[in-house]
PDB file of C-alpha atoms in Angstrom:
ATOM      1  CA  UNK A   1       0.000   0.000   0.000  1.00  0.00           C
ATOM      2  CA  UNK A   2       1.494   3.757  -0.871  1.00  0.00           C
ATOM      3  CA  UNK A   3       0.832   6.644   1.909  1.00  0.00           C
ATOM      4  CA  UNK A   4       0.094   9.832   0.563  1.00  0.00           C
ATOM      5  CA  UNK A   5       3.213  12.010   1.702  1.00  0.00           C
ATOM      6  CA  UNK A   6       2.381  13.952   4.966  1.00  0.00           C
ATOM      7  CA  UNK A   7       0.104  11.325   5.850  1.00  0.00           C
ATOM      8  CA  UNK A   8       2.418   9.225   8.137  1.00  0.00           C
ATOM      9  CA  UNK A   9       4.860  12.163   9.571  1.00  0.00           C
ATOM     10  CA  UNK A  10       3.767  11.138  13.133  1.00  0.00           C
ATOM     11  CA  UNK A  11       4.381   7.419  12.386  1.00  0.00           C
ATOM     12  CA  UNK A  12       7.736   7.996  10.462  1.00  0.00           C
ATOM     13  CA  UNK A  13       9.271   9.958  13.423  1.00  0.00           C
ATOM     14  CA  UNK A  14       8.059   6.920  15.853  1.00  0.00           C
ATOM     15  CA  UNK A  15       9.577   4.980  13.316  1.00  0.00           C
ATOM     16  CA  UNK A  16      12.647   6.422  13.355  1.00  0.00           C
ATOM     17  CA  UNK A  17      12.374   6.877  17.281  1.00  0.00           C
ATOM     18  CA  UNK A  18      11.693   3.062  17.463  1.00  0.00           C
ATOM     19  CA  UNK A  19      14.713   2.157  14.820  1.00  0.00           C
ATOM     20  CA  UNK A  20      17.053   4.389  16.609  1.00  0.00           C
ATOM     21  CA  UNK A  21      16.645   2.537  20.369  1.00  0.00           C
ATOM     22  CA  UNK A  22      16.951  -0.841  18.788  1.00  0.00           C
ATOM     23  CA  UNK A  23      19.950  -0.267  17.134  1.00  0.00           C
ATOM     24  CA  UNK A  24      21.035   1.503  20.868  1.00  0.00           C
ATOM     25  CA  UNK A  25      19.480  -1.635  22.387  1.00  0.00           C
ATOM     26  CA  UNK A  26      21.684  -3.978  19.915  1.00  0.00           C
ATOM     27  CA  UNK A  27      24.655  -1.912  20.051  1.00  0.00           C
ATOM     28  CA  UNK A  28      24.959  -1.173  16.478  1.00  0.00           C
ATOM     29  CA  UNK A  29      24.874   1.246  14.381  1.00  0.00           C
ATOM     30  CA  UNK A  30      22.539   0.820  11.208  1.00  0.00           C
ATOM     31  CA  UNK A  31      23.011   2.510   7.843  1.00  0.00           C
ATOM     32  CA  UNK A  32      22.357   2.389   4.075  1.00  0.00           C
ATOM     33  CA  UNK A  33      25.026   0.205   2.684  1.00  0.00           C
ATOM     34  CA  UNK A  34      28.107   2.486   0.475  1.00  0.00           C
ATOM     35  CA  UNK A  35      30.076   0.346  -2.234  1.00  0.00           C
ATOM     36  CA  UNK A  36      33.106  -0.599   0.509  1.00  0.00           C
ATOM     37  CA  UNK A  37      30.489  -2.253   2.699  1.00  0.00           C
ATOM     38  CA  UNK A  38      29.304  -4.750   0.062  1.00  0.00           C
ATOM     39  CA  UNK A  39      32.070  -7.560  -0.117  1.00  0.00           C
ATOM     40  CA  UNK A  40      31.241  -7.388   3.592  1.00  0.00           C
ATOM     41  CA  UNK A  41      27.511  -7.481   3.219  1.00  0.00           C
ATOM     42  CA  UNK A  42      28.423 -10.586   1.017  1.00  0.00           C
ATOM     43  CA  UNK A  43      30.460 -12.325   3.289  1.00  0.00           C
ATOM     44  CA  UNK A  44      27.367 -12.242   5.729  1.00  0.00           C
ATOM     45  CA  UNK A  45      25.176 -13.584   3.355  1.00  0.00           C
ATOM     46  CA  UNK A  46      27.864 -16.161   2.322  1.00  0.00           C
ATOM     47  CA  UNK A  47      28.321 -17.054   5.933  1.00  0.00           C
ATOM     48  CA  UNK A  48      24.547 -17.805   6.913  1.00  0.00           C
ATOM     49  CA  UNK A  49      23.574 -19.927   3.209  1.00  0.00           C
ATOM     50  CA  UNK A  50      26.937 -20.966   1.871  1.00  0.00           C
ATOM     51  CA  UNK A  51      29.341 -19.649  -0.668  1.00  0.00           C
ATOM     52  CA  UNK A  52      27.542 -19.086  -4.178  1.00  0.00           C
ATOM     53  CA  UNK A  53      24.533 -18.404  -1.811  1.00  0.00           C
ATOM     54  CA  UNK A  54      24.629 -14.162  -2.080  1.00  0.00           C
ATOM     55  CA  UNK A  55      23.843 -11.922  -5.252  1.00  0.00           C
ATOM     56  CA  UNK A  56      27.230 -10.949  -6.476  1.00  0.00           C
ATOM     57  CA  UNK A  57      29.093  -7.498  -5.962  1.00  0.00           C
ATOM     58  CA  UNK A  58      27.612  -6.240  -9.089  1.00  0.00           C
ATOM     59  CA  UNK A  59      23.507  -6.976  -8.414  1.00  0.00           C
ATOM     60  CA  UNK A  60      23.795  -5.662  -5.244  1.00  0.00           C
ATOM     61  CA  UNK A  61      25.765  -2.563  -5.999  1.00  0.00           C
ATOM     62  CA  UNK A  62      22.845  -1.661  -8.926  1.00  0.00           C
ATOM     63  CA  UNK A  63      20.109  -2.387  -5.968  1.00  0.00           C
ATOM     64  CA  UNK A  64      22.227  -0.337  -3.475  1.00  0.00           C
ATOM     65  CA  UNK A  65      22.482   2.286  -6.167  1.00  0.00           C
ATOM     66  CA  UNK A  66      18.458   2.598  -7.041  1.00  0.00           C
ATOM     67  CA  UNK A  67      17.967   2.695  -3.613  1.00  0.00           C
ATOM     68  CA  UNK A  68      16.610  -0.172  -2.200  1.00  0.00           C
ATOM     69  CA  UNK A  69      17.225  -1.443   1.234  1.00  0.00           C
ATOM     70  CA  UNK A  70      21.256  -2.672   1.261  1.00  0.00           C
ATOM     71  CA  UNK A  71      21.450  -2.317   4.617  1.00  0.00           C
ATOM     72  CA  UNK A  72      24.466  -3.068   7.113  1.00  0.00           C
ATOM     73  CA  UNK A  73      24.755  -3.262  10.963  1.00  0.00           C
ATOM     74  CA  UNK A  74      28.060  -2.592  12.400  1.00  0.00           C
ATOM     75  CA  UNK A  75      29.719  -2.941  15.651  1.00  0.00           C
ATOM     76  CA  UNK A  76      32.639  -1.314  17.055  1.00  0.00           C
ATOM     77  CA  UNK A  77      33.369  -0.288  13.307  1.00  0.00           C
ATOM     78  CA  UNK A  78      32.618  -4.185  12.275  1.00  0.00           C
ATOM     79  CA  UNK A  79      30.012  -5.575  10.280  1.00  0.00           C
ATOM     80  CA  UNK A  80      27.830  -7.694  12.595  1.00  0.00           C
ATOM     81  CA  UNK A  81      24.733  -7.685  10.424  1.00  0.00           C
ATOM     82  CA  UNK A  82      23.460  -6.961   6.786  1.00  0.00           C
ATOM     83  CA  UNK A  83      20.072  -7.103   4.845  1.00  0.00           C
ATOM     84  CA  UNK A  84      18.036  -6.749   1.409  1.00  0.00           C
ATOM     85  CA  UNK A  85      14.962  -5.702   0.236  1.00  0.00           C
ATOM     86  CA  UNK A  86      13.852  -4.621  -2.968  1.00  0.00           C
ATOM     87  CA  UNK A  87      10.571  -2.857  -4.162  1.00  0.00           C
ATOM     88  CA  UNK A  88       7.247  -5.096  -5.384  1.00  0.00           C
ATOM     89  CA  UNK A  89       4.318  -3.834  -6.972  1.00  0.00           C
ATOM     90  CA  UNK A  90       2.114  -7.412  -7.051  1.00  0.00           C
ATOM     91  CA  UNK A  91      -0.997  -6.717  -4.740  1.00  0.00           C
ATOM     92  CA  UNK A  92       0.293  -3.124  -4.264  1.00  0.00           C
ATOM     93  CA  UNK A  93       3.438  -1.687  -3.674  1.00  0.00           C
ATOM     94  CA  UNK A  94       5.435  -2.714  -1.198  1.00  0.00           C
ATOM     95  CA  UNK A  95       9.024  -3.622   0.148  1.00  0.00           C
ATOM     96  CA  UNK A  96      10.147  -7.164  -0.320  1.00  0.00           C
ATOM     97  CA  UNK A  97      12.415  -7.945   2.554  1.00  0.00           C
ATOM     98  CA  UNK A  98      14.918 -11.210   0.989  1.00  0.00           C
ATOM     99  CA  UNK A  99      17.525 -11.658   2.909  1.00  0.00           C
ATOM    100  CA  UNK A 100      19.141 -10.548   6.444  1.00  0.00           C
ATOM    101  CA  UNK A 101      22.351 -12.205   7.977  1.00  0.00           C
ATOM    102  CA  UNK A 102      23.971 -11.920  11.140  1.00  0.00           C
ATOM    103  CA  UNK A 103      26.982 -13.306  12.576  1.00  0.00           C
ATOM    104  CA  UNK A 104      26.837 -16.610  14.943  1.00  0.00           C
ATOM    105  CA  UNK A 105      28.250 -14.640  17.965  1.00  0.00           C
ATOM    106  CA  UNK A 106      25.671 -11.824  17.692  1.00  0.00           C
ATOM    107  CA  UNK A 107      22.424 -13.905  17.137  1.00  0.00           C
ATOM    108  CA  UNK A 108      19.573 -13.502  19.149  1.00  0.00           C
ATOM    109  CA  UNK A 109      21.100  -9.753  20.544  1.00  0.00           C
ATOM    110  CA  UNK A 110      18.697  -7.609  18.402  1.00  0.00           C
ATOM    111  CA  UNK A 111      20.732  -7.149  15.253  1.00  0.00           C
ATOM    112  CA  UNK A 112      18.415  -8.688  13.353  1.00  0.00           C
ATOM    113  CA  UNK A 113      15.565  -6.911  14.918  1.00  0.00           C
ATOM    114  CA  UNK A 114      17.181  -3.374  14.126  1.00  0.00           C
ATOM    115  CA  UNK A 115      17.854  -4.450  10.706  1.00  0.00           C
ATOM    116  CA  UNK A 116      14.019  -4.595  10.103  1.00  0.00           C
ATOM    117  CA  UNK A 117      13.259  -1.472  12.078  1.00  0.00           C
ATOM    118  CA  UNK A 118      15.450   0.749  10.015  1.00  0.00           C
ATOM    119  CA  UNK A 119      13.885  -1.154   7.189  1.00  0.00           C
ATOM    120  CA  UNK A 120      10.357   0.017   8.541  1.00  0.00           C
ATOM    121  CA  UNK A 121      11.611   3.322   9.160  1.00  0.00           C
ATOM    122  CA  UNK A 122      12.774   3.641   5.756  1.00  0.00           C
ATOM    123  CA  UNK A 123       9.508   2.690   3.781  1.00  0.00           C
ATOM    124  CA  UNK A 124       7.444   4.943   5.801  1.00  0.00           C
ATOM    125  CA  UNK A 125       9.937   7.799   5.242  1.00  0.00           C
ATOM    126  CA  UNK A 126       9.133   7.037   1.225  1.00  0.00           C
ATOM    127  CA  UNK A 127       5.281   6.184   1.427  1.00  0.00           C
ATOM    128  CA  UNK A 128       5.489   2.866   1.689  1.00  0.00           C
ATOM    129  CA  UNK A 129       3.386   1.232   4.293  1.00  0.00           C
ATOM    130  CA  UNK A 130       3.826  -2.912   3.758  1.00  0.00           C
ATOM    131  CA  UNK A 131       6.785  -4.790   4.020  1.00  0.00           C
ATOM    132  CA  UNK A 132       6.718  -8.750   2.752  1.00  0.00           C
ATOM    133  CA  UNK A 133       9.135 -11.541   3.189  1.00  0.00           C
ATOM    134  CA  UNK A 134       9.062 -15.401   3.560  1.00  0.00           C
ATOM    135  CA  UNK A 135      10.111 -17.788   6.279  1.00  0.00           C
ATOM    136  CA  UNK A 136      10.530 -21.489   6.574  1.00  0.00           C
ATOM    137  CA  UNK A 137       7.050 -21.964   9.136  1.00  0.00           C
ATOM    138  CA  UNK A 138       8.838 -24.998  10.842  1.00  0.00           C
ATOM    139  CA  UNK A 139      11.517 -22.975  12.026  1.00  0.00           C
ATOM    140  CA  UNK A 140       9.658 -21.581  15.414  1.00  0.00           C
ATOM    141  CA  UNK A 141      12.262 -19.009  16.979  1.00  0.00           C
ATOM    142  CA  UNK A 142      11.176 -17.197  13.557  1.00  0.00           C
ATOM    143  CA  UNK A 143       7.698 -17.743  13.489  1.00  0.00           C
ATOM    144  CA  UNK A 144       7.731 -15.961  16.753  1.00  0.00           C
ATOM    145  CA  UNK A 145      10.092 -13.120  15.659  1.00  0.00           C
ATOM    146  CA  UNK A 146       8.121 -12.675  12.416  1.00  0.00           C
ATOM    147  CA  UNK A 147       4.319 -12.681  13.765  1.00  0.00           C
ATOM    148  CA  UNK A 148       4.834 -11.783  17.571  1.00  0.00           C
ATOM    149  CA  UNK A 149       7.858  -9.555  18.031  1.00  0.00           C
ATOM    150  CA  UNK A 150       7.227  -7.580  14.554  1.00  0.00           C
ATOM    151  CA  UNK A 151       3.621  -8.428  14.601  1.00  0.00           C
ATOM    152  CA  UNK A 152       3.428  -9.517  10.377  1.00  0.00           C
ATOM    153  CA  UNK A 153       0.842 -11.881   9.499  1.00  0.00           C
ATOM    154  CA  UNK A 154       0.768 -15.037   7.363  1.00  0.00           C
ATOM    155  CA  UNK A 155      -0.966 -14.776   4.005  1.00  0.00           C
ATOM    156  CA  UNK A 156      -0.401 -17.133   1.759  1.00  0.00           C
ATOM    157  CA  UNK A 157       1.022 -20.906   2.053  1.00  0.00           C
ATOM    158  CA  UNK A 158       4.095 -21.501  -0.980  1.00  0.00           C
ATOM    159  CA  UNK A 159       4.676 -25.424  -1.518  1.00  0.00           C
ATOM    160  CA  UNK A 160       8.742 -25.649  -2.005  1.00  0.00           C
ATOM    161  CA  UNK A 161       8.954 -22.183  -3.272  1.00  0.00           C
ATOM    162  CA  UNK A 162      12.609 -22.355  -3.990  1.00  0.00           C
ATOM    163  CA  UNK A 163      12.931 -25.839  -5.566  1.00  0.00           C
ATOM    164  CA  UNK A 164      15.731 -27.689  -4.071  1.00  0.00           C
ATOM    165  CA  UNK A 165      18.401 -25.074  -2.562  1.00  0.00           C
ATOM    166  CA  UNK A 166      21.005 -26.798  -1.217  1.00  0.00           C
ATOM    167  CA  UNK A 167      22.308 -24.350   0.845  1.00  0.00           C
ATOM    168  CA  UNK A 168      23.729 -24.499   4.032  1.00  0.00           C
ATOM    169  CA  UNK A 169      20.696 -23.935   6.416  1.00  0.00           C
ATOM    170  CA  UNK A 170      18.255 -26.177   3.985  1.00  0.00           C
ATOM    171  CA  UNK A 171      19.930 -28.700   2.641  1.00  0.00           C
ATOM    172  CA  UNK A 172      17.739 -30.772   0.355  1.00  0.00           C
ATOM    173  CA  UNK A 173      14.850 -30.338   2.532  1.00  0.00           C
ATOM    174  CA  UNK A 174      12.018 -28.970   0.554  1.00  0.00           C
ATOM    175  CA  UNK A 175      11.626 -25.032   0.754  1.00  0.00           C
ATOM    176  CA  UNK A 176       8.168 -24.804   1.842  1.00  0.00           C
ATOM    177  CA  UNK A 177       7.770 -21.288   3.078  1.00  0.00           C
ATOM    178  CA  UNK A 178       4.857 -18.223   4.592  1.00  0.00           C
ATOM    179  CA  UNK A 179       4.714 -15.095   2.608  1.00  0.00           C
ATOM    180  CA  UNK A 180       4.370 -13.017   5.522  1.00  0.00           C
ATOM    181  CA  UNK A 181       2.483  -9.087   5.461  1.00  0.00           C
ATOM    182  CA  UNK A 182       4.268  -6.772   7.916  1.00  0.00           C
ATOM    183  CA  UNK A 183       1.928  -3.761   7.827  1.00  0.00           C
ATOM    184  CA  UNK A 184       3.993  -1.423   9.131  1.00  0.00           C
ATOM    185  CA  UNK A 185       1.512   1.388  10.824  1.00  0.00           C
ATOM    186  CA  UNK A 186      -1.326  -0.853  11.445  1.00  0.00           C
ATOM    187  CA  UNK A 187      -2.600  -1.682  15.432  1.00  0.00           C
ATOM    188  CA  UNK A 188      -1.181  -4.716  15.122  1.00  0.00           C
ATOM    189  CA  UNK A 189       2.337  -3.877  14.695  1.00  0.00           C
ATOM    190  CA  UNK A 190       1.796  -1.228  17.001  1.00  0.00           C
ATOM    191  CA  UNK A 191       1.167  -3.477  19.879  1.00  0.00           C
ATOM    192  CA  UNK A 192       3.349  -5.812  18.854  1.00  0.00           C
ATOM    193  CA  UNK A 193       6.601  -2.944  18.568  1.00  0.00           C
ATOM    194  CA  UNK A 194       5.418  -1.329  22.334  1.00  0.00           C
ATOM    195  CA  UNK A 195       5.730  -5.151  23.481  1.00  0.00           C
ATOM    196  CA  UNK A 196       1.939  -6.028  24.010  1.00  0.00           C
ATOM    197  CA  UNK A 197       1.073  -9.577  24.349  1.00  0.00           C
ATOM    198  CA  UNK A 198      -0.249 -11.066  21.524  1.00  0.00           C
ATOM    199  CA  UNK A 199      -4.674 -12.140  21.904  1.00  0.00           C
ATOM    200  CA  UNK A 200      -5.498 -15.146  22.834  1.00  0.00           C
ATOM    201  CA  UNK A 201      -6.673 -17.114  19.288  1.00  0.00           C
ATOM    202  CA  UNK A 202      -9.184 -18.602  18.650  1.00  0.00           C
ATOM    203  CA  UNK A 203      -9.632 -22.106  16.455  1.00  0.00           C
ATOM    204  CA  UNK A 204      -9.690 -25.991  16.523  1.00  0.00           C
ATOM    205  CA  UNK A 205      -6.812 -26.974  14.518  1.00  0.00           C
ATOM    206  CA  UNK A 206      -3.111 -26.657  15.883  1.00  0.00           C
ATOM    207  CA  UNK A 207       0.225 -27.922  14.953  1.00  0.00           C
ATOM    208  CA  UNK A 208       3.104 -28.068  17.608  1.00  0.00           C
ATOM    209  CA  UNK A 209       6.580 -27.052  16.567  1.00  0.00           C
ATOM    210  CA  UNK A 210       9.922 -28.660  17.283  1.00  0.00           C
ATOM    211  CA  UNK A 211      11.519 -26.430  19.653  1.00  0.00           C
ATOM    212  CA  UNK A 212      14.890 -26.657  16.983  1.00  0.00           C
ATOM    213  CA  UNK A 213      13.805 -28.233  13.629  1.00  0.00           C
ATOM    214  CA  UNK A 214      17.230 -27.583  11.886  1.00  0.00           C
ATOM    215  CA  UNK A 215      18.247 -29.566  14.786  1.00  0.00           C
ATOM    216  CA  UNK A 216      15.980 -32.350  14.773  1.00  0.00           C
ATOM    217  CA  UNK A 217      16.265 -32.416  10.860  1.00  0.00           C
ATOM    218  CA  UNK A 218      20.243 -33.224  11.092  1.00  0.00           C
ATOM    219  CA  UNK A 219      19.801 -35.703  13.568  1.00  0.00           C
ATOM    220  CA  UNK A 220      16.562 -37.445  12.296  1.00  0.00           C
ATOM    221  CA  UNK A 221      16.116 -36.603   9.027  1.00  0.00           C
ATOM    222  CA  UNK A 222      13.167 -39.078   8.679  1.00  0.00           C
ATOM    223  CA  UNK A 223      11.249 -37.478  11.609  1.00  0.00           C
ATOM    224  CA  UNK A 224      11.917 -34.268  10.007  1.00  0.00           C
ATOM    225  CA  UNK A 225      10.561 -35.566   6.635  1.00  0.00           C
ATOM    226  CA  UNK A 226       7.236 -36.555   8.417  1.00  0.00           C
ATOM    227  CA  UNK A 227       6.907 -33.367  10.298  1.00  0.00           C
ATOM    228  CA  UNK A 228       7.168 -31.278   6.584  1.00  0.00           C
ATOM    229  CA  UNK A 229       4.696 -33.621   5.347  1.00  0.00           C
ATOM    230  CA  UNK A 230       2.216 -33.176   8.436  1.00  0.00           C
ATOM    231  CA  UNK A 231       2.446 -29.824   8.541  1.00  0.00           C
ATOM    232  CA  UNK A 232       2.147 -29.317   4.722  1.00  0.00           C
ATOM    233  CA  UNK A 233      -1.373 -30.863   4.536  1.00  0.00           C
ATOM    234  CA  UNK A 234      -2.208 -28.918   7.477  1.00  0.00           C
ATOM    235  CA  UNK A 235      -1.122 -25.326   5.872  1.00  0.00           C
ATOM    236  CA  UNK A 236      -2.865 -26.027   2.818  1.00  0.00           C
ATOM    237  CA  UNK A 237      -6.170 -27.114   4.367  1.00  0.00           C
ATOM    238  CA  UNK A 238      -6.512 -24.698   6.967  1.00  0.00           C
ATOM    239  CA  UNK A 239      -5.505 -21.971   4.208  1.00  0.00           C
ATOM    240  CA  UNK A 240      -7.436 -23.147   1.698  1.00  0.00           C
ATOM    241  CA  UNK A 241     -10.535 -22.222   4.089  1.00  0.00           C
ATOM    242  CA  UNK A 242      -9.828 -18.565   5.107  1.00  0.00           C
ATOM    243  CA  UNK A 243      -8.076 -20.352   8.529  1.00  0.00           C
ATOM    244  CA  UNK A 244      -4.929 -18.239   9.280  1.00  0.00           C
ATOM    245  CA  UNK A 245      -2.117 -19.884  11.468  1.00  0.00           C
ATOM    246  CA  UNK A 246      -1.078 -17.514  14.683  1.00  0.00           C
ATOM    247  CA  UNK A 247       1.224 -18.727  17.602  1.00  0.00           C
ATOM    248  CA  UNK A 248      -0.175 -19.687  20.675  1.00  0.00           C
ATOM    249  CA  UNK A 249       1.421 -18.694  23.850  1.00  0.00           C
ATOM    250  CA  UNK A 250       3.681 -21.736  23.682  1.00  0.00           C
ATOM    251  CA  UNK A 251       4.952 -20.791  20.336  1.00  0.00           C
ATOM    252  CA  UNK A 252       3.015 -23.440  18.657  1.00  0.00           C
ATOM    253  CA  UNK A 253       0.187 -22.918  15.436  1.00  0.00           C
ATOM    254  CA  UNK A 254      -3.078 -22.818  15.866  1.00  0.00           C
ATOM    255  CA  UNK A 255      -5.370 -21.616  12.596  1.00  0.00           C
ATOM    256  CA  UNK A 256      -7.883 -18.993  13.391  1.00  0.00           C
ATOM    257  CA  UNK A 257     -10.531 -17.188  11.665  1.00  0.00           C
ATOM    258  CA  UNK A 258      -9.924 -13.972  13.738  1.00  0.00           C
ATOM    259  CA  UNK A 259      -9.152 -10.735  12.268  1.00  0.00           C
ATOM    260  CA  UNK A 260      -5.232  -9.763  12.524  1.00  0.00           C
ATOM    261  CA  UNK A 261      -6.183  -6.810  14.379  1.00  0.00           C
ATOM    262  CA  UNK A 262      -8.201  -8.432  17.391  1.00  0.00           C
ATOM    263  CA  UNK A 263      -7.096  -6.943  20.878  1.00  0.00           C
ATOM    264  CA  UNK A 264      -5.958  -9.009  23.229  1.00  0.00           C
ATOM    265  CA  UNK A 265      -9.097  -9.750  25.836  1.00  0.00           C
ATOM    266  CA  UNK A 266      -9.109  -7.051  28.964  1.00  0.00           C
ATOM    267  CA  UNK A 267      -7.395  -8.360  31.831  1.00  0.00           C
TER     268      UNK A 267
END
């Protein structure tokens, strides 16, 4: 969705408010990426999929250069983070957020989270109000980052959207992935950026996630094979029907006709 300009000037400076203290938070500093940073930014991406796994110097200097999001986080001068989005205009316009590394050692300190603020920050500067990117749904710590700390929302089920990758994280598991809608001013990202506990869904149908699937599907590849194919039939069913999967508050899916936007019940 495009904003008129001078619509969002309240939201972009809470945006920018809200980007600024997680980067504080992280300890990094976040910027556009400049041409020095990219072998860098490459070496990140290299690091998380596997060499041959990044756009080369040249793609991501002409995306840098048209301004799209080539993004770096750096700490003490070093580059701890880096990310890439590029514009889409299928089902409006919109940011498409591909890919964000960070190194082992930083993981799970915010990085990653002040990556996708600055993102935020950076569409609503320009007008643009959605962000989109896809995730791996068996993978839980991101299921939670993706619909409970940001406060996106699933819309659409993709079957192996990749084909085989190969890559370091995926192996020759099949790429089944969410397209997830970040709408970046709506009351549910709101709550969800100011910390607020996610409602309380409703629905019948659930599926419980391994606590560490990349885990379980190196050490029991056939149990991870079974899990895909459960949860497969289950995603396509349920979405097939208007049911749309949330986390419970054990971090497991449950597929619920509620709005995106319910409020959590009153205490």
């Amino acid at each position: 969705m495009s904003v008129e300009p001078g619509v969002l000037q309240q939201a972009v400076r809470q945006a920018e408010a809200a980007a600024d203290a997680a980067a504080e938070a992280a300890g990094v500093t976040v910027r556009q990426a400049e041409p020095r940073d990219l072998a860098a930014a490459i070496g990140l991406f290299e690091r998380t999929w596997g060499v041959g796994h990044s756009p080369d110097r040249s793609m991501l200097l002409a995306l840098d250069f048209a301004g799209n999001t080539v993004m770096v986080a750096t700490k003490a001068g070093k580059p701890v983070g880096a990310t890439l989005g590029f514009l889409g205009w299928t089902d409006g316009i919109h940011l498409h957020s591909h890919m964000a590394a960070v190194v082992p050692w930083q993981r799970g300190s915010g990085v990653g989270y002040a990556l996708k603020l600055f993102q935020r920050a950076l569409c609503l500067q320009h007008g643009v109000a959605d962000m989109r990117w896809t995730f791996d749904p068996l993978i839980r710590r991101n299921a939670h980052f993706n619909l409970v700390k940001l406060g996106a929302e699933v819309v659409r089920f993709l079957p192996d959207f990749y084909g085989r990758l190969d890559d370091v994280i995926t192996g020759s598991d099949r790429s089944d992935r969410f397209e997830v809608r970040w709408r970046l001013d709506s009351p549910r990202t709101l709550r969800a950026l100011a910390g607020e506990l996610p409602p309380v869904w409703s629905g019948s149908d659930s599926l419980s996630l391994d606590v560490d699937f990349e885990r379980l599907r190196a050490d029991d590849p056939a149990e991870a094979v079974r899990r895909r194919d459960e949860s497969r039939t289950l995603f396509q069913n349920n979405l097939s029907r208007g049911m749309r999967p949330e986390l419970t508050e054990n971090n497991d899916y449950i597929f619920t006709p509620d709005v995106p936007d319910r409020r959590p019940a009153p205490d």
